[in-house]
Coordinates of C-alpha atoms and ligand atoms in Angstrom, one line a residue:
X14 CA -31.1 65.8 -39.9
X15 CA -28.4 68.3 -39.7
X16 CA -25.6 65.8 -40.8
X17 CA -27.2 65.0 -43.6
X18 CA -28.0 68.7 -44.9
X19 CA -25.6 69.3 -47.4
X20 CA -26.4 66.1 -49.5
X21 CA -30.1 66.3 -49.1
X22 CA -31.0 67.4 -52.4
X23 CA -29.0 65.0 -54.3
X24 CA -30.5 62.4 -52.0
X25 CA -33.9 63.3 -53.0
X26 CA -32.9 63.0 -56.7
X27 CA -32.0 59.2 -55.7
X28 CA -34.7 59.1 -54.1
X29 CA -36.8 59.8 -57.0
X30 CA -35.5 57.0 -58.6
X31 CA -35.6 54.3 -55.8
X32 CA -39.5 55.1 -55.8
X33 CA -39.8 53.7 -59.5
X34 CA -37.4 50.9 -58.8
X35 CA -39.3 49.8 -55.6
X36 CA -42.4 49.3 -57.0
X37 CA -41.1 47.6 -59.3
X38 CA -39.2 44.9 -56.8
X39 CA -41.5 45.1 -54.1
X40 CA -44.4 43.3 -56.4
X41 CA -41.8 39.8 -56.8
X42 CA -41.2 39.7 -53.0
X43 CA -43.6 37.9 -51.1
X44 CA -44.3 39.3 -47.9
X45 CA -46.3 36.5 -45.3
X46 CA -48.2 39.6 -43.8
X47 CA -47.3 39.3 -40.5
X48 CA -46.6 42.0 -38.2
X49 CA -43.6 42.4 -35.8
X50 CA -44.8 41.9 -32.3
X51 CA -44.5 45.1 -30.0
X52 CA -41.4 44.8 -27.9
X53 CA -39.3 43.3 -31.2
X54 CA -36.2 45.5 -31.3
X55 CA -34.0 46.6 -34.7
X56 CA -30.8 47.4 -34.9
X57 CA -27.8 48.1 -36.6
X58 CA -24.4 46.7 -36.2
X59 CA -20.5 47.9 -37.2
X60 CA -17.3 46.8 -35.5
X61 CA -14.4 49.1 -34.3
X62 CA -12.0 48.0 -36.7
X63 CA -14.1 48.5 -39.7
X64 CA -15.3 51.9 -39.4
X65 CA -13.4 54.0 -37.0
X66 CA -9.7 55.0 -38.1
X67 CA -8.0 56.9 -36.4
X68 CA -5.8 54.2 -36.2
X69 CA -2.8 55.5 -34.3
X70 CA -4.5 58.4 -32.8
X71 CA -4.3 59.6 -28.8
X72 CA -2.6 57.0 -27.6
X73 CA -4.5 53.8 -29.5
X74 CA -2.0 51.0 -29.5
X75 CA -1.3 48.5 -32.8
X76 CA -3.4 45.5 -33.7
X77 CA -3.3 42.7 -35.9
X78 CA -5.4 44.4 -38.5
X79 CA -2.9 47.6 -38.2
X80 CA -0.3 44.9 -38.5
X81 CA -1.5 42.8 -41.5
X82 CA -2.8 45.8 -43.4
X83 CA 0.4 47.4 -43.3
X84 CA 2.9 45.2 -43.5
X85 CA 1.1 42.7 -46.5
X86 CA -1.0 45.3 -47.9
X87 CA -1.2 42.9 -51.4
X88 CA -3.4 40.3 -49.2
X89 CA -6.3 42.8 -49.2
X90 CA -8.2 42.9 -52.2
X91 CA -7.9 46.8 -52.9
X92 CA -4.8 46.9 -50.7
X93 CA -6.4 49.4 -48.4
X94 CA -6.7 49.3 -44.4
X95 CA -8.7 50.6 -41.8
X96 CA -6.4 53.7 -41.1
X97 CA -9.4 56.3 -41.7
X98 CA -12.1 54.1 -42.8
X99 CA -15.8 55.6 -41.9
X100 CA -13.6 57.8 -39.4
X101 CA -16.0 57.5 -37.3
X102 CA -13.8 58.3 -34.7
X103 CA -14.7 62.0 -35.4
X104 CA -17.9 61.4 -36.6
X105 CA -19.3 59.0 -34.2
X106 CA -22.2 61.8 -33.5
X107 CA -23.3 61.7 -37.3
X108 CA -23.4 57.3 -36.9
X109 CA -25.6 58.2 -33.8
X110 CA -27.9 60.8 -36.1
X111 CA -28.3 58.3 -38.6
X112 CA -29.5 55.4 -36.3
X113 CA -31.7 58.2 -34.7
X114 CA -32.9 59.3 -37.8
X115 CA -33.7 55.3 -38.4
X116 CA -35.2 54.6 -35.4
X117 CA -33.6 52.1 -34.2
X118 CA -33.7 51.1 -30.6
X119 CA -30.2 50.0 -30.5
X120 CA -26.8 50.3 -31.8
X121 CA -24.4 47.3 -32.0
X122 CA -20.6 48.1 -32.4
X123 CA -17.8 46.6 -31.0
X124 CA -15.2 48.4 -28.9
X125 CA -10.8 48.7 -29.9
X126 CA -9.1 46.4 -27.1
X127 CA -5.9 48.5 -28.3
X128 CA -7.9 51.8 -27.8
X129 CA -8.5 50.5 -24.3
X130 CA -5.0 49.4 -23.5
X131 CA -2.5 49.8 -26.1
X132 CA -0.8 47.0 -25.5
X133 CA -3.7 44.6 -24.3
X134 CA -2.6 44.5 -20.9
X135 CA -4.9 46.3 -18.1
X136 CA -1.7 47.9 -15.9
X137 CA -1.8 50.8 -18.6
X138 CA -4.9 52.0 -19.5
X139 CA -5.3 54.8 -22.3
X140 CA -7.4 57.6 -20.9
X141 CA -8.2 59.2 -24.1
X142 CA -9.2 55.9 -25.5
X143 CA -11.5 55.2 -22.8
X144 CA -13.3 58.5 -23.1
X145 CA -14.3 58.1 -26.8
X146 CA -16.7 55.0 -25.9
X147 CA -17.5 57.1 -23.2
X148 CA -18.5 59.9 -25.7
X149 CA -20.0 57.6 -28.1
X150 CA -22.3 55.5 -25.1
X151 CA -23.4 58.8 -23.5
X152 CA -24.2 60.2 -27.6
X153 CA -26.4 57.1 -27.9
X154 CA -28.1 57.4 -24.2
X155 CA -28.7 61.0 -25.2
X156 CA -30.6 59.6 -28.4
X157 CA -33.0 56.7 -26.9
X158 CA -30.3 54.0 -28.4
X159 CA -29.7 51.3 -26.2
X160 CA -25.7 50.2 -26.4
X161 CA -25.5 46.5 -27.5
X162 CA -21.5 46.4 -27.6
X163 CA -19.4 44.0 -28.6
X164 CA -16.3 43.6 -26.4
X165 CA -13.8 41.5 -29.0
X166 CA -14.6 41.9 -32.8
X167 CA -11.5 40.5 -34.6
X168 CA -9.0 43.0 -33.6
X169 CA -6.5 41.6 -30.6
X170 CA -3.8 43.7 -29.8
X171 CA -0.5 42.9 -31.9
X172 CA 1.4 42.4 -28.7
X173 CA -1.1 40.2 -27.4
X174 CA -0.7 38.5 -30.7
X175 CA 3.0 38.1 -30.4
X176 CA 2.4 36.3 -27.5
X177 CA 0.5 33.8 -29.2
X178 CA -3.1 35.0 -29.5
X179 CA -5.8 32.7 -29.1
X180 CA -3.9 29.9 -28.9
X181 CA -2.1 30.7 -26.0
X182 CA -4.5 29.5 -23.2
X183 CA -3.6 32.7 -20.7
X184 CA -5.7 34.8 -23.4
X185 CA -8.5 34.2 -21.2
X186 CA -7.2 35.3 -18.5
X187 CA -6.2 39.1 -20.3
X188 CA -9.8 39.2 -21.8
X189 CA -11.1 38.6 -18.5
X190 CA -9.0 41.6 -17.1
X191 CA -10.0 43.8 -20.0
X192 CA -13.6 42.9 -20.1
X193 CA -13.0 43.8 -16.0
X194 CA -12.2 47.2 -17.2
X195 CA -15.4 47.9 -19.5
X196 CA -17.8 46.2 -17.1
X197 CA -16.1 48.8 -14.5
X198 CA -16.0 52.3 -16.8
X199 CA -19.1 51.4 -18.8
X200 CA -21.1 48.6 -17.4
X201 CA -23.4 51.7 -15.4
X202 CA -24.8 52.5 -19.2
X203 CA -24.5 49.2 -21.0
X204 CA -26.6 46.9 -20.4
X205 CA -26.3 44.3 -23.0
X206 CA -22.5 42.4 -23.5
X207 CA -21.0 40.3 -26.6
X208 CA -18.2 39.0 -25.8
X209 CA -16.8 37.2 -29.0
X210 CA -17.8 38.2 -32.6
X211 CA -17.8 34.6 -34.3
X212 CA -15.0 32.9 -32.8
X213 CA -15.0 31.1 -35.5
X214 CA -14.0 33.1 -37.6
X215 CA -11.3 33.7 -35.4
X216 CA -10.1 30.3 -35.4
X217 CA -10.1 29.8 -39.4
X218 CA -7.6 32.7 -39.3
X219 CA -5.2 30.6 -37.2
X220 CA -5.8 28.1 -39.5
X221 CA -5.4 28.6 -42.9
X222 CA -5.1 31.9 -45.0
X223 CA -8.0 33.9 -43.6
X224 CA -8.2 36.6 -41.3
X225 CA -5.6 38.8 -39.3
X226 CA -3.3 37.1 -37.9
X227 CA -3.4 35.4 -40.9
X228 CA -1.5 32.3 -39.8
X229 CA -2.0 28.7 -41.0
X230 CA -1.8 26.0 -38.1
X231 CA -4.5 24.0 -39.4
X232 CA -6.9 22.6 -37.9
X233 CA -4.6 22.4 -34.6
X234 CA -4.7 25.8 -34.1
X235 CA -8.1 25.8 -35.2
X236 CA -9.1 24.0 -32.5
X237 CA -7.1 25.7 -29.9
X238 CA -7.8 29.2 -30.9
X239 CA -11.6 28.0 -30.2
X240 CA -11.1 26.7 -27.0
X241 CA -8.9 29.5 -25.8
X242 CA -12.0 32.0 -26.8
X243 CA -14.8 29.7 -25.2
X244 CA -12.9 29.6 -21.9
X245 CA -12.5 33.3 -21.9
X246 CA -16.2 33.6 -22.2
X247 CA -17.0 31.8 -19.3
X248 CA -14.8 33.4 -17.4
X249 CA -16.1 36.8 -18.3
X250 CA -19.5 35.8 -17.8
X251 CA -18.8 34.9 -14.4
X252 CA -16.5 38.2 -13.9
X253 CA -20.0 39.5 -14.9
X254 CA -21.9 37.7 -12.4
X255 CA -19.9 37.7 -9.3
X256 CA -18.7 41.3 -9.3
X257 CA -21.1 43.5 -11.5
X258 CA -24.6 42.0 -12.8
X259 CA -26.3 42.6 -9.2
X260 CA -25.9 46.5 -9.2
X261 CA -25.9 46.5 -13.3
X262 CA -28.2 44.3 -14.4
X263 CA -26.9 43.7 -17.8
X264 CA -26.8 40.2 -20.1
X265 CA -24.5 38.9 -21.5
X266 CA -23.6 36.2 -24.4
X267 CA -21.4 35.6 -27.7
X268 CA -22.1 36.1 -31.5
X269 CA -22.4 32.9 -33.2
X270 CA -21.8 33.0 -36.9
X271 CA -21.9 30.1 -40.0
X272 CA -23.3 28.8 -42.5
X273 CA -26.8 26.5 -42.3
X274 CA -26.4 23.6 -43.7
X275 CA -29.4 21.7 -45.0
X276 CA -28.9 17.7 -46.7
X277 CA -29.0 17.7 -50.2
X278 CA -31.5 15.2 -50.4
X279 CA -33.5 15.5 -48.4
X280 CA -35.1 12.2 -48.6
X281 CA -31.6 10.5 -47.6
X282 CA -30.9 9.5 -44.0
X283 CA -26.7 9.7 -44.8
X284 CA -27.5 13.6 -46.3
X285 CA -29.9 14.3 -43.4
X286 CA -27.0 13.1 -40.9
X287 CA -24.0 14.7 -42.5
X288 CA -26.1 18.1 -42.4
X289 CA -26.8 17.4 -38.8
X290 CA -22.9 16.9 -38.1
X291 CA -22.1 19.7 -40.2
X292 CA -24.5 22.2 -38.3
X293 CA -22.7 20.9 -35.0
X294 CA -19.0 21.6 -36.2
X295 CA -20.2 24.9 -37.9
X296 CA -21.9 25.9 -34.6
X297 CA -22.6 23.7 -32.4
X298 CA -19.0 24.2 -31.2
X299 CA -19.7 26.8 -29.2
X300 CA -23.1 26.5 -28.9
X301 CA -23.3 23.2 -27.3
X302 CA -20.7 24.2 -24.4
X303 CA -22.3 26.6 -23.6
X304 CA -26.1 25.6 -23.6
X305 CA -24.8 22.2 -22.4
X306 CA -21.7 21.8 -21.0
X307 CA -19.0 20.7 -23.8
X308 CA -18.1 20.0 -27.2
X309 CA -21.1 18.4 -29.4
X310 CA -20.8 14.4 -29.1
X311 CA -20.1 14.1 -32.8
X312 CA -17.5 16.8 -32.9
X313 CA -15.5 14.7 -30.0
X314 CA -16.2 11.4 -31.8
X315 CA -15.3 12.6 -35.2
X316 CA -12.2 14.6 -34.4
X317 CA -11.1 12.5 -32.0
X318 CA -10.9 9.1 -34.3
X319 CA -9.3 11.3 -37.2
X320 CA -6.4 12.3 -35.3
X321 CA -6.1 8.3 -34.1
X322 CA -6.2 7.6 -37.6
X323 CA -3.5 10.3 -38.3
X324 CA -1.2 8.2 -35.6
X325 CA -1.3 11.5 -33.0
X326 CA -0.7 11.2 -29.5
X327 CA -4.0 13.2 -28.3
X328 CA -6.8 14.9 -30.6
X329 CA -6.5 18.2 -32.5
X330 CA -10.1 18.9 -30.4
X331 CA -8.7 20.0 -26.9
X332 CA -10.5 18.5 -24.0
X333 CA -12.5 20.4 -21.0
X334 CA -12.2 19.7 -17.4
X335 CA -14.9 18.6 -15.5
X336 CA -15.0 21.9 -13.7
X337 CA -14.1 24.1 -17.1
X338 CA -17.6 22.1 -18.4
X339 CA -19.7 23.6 -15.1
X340 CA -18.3 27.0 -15.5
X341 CA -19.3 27.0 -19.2
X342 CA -22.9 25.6 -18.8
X343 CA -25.6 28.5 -19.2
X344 CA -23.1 31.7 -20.1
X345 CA -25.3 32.6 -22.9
X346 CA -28.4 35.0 -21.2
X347 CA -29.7 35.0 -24.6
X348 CA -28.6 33.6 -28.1
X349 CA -26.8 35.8 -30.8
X350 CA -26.7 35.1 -34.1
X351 CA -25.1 36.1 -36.6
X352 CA -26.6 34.7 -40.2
X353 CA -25.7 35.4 -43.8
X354 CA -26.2 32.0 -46.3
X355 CA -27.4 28.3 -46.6
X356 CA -25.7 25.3 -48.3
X357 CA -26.7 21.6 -49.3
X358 CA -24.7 19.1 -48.1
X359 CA -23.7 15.9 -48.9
X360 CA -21.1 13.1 -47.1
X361 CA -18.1 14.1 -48.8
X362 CA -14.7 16.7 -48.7
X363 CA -14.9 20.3 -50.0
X364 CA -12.3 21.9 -51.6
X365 CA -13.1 25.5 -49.6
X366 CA -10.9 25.0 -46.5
X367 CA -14.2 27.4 -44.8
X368 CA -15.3 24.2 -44.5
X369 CA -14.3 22.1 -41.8
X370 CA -12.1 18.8 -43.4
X371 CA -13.0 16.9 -40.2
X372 CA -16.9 17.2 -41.0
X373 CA -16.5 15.1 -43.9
X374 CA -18.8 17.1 -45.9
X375 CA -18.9 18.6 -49.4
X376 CA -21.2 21.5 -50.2
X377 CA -23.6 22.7 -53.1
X378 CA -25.9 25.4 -54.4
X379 CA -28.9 25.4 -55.6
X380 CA -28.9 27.5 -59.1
X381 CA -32.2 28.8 -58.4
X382 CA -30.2 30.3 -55.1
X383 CA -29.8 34.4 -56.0
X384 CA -26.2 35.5 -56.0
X385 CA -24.5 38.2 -54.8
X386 CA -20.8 39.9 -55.5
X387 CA -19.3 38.1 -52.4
X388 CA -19.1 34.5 -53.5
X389 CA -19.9 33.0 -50.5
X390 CA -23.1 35.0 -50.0
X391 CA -26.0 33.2 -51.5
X392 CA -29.6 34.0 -50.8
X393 CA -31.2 31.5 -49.2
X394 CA -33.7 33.2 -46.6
X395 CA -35.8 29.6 -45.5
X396 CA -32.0 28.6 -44.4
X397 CA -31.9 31.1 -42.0
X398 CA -36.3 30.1 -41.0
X399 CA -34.7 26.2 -40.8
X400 CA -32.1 27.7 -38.8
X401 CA -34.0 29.6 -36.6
X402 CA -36.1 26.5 -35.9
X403 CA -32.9 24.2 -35.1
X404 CA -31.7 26.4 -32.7
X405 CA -35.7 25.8 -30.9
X406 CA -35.1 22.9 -30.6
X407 CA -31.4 22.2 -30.3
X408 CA -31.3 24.6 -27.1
X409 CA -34.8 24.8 -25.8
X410 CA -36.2 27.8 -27.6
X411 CA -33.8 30.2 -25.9
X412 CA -34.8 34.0 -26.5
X413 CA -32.5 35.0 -29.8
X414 CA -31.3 38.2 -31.5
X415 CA -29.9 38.0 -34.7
X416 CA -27.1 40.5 -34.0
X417 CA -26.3 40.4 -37.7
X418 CA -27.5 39.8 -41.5
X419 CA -27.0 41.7 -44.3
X420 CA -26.2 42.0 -48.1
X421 CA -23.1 42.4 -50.1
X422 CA -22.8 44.4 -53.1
X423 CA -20.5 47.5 -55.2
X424 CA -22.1 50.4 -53.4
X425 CA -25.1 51.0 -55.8
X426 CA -27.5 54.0 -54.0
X427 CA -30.6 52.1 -55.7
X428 CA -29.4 48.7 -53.7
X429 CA -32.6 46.9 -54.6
X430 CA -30.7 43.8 -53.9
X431 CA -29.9 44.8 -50.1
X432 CA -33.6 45.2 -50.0
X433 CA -34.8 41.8 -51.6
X434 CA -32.3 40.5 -49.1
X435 CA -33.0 41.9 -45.7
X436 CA -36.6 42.1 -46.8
X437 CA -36.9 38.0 -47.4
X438 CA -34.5 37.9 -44.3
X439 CA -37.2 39.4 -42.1
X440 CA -39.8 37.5 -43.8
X441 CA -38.3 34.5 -43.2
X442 CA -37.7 35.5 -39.2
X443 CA -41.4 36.5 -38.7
X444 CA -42.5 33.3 -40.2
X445 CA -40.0 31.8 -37.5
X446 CA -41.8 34.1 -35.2
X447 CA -44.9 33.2 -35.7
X448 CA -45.5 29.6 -37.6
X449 CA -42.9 27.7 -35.6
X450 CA -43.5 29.6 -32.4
X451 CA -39.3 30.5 -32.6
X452 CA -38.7 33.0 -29.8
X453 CA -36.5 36.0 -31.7
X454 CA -36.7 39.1 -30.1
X455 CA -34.7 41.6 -32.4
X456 CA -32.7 41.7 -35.5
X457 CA -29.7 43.6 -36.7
X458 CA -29.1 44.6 -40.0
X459 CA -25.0 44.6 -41.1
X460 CA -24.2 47.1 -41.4
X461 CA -25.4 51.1 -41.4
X462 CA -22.4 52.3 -43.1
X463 CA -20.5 50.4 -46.1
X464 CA -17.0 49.8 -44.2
X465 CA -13.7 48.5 -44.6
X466 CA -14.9 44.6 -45.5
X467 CA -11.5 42.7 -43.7
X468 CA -10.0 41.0 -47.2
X469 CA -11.9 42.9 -49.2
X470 CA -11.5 46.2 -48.4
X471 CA -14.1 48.9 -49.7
X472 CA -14.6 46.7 -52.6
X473 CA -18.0 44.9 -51.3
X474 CA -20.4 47.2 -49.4
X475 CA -22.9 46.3 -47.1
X476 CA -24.4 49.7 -45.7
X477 CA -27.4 50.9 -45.4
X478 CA -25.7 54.3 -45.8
X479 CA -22.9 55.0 -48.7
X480 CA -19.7 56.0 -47.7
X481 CA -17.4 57.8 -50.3
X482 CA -13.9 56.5 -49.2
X483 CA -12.6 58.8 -51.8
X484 CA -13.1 61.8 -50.2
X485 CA -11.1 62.7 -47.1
X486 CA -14.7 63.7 -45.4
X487 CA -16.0 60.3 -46.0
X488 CA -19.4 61.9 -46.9
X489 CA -22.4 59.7 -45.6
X490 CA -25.2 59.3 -48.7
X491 CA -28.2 57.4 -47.4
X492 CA -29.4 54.6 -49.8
X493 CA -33.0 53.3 -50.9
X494 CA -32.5 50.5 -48.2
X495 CA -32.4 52.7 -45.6
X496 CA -35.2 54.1 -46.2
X497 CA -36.9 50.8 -46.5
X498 CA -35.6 49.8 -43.2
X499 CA -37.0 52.8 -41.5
X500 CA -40.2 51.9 -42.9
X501 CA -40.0 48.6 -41.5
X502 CA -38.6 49.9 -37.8
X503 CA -41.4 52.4 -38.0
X504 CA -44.6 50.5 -39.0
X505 CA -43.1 46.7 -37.7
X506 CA -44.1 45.8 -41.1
X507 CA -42.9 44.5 -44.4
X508 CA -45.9 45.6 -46.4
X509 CA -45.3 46.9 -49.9
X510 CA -48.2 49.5 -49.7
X511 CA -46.8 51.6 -46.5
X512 CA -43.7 51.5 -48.2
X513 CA -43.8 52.2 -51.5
X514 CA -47.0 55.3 -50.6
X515 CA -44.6 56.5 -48.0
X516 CA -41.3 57.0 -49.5
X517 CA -41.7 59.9 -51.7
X518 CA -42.3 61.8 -48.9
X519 CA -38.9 61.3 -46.9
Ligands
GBH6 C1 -19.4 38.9 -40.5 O1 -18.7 37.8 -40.8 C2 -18.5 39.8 -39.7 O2 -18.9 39.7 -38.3 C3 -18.5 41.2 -40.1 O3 -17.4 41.9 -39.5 C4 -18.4 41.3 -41.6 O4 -18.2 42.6 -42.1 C5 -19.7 40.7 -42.2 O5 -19.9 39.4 -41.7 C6 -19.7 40.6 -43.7 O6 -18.8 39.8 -44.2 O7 -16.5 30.9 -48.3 O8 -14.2 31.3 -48.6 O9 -15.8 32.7 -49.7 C7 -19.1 37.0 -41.8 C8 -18.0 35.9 -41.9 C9 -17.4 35.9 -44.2 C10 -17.4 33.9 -42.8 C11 -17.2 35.0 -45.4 C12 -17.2 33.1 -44.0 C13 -16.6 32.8 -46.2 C14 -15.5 33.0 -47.1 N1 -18.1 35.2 -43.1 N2 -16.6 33.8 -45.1 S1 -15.5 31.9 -48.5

């Protein structure tokens, strides 16, 4: 508790009111009573880019979020970047306090390729970069927090980049190298690998105005930026297996992200189908190779007749060789996902290029559907017990870990919302748990500290724990939800009575 000292007092003060305020939203959320098995692990997640800073410091080389940020600072919402963000490249050891102090049995972040090697490429290593995760991994150990890192969360290096990125197929072959390198310094401690955070999400930023590198190759480089990434994961996983899993003993898989998409009506065999394709583009894509062995049918079919249409030579969707499909087959030890909102869906186009033209699908709400300040983040907690259910049965109940799920909002302390949220989201996973027999073995909650949010900056927070990005100490306040999430880590439970009795005391 000595990080936390200082703002104690005023913490209790919030606490005070977060009491009154609980009782008061704990009575309209339903909880099904059911109790977290034994074994069922929490944790929290953050990514390297988002909360470290120390952006140029001892010897950390450029990326494209270093890039973007500084060069169009007016695509960010706030115009801020992740120069100093949580800076929790000094105060890694108060992160580690904090998911002590919560209990958690393990700690996801993600590690800086560019920390690693400045330029992306193995032949020069940075020392001092090396030794902060060394730092940070033994801090955890120290603490009873299992590592859960994530070797690529968004952040390639900008040389790496100006080489062509993900589209450039030879990616795979440098993230094999530098995944060589933290199987080798790190791989006696960690135990449990990510490889890709939502590649995805990766892709949409070489395809329209998204993310770092913010380029817009539609769905071309879509496509390819996808393929490069899946590729790379099966090499690494058989790096992992051929040189390393027998004396480490790790696991390994990717972070899958999207959105669920349910039919509209749900009475209608065309909505039921275009929800089904929609679910395959959205994540099948990666899911399918590697569960199965290649793209999902429907994706090939569908992408491959538009680009006919569209008089091209070959299709946007790049094509696996026989032996690419082997080596992909079964590189997912366990399934991570990543889950934040639901849509309906209906045959149709959409006007948000999120969604995939190809699909052929247009999306809707439901205005009974709670909001939140990020428009794209509905609540919608049966999507994510439907979702849980489709990957059962799509993939042969394979052991999953939601690796992240969390709320959006402007930083409140009393974040009642973030509690409604991750409260339903839990509620919703231990129905999954125990009415359709789903086989989830640990969830993650995005994120422990509010962070620097990619395009939007500080302006939408999703921490447990309240950052002031105003003050050059970036001062860590706790918030009611973290308290109600060390009640849940600490009883397995979602009962309103342990809570609500228990909270004054903290
Ligand atoms: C995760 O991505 C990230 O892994 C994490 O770094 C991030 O901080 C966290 O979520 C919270 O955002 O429909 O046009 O309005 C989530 C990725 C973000 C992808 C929102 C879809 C929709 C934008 N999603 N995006 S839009």
């Amino acid at each position: 508790m000595q990080y936390f000292s200082t703002s104690a007092l005023k913490q209790f003060e919030m606490f005070k009111i977060a009491a009154v305020g609980l009782l008061i939203i704990s009575s309209n959320i339903l909880s099904s009573g059911y109790k977290f098995p034994d074994g069922f692990m929490f944790g929290a997640s953050t990514a390297a880019y988002q909360i470290e800073g120390g952006w140029n410091e001892d010897g950390k080389g450029v990326n494209i979020w270093d890039h973007l940020t500084h060069l169009r600072p007016e695509l960010i919402r706030d115009h801020s970047n992740g120069d100093v963000a949580c800076d929790s490249y000094h105060k890694y050891k108060e992160d580690v306090a904090l998911a002590k102090d919560l209990n958690l049995q393990f700690y996801r972040f993600s590690i800086s390729w560019s920390r690693i090697a400045p330029s992306g490429e193995v032949h020069k290593l940075n020392p001092e970069g090396i030794a902060y995760y060394n730092r940070l991994i033994d801090e955890l150990i120290a603490n009873d927090i299992v590592p859960l890192v994530t070797m690529y969360h968004w952040d390639i290096p900008q040389y790496l980049q100006d080489l062509g990125g993900w589209v450039n197929p030879i990616m795979s072959d440098y993230f094999k190298e530098y995944a060589r390198v933290l199987f080798s310094y790190y791989g006696d401690r960690v135990k449990w690998w990510i490889t890709f955070n939502e590649p995805m999400e990766t892709s949409k930023a070489y395809s329209f105005n998204g993310y770092a590198p913010y380029l817009h190759l539609n769905n071309t480089g879509y496509y390819l930026a996808g393929h490069t990434q899946l590729i790379a994961h099966s090499k690494v996983y058989h790096l992992y297996n051929d040189e390393f899993k027998d004396k480490q003993q790790g696991k390994i898989s990717l972070s899958l992200n999207g959105v669920f998409f349910i039919p509209k009506d749900e009475q209608s065999q065309d909505d039921i189908n275009t929800a089904e394709r929609a679910n395959q583009f959205e994540r099948g894509w990666f899911s399918h190779p590697v569960y199965k062995g290649d793209y999902p049918p429907v994706m090939r079919q569908w992408v491959d007749k538009k680009s006919k249409k569209e008089g091209r030579p070959w299709s946007t969707l790049p094509t696996f060789t026989k032996k690419e499909i082997e080596l992909l087959k079964g590189t997912a030890d366990f399934y991570a996902l990543n889950h934040y909102s639901t849509r309906m869906v209906t045959h149709g186009s959409d006007p948000n290029p999120n969604y995939n033209p190809d699909a052929e699908y247009a999306t809707f709400v439901d205005k009974s559907w709670p909001t939140s300040v990020a428009s794209w983040l509905i609540v919608v907690p049966e999507g994510l017990k439907r979702l849980l259910v489709w990957i059962k049965n799509e993939y042969d109940n394979p052991p999953v870990i939601i690796t992240e799920n969390g709320f959006a909002d402007n930083g409140t302390l009393n974040d009642f919302e973030r509690i409604s949220y991750v409260k339903s989201h839990l509620n919703a996973t231990l129905q999954a748990i125990f009415e359709d027999k789903c086989n989830v073995f640990g969830y993650t909650v995005w994120s422990l500290l509010d962070n620097f949010e990619w395009m939007d900056g500080y302006a939408y927070h999703f921490g447990l724990v309240h950052v002031d990005f105003n003050n050059p100490l970036t001062p860590r306040t706790l918030k009611a939800s973290y308290q109600f999430f060390k009640n849940v880590v600490a009883t397995h439970r979602l009962d309103d009575s342990s809570f609500t009795t228990q909270s004054p005391e903290l």
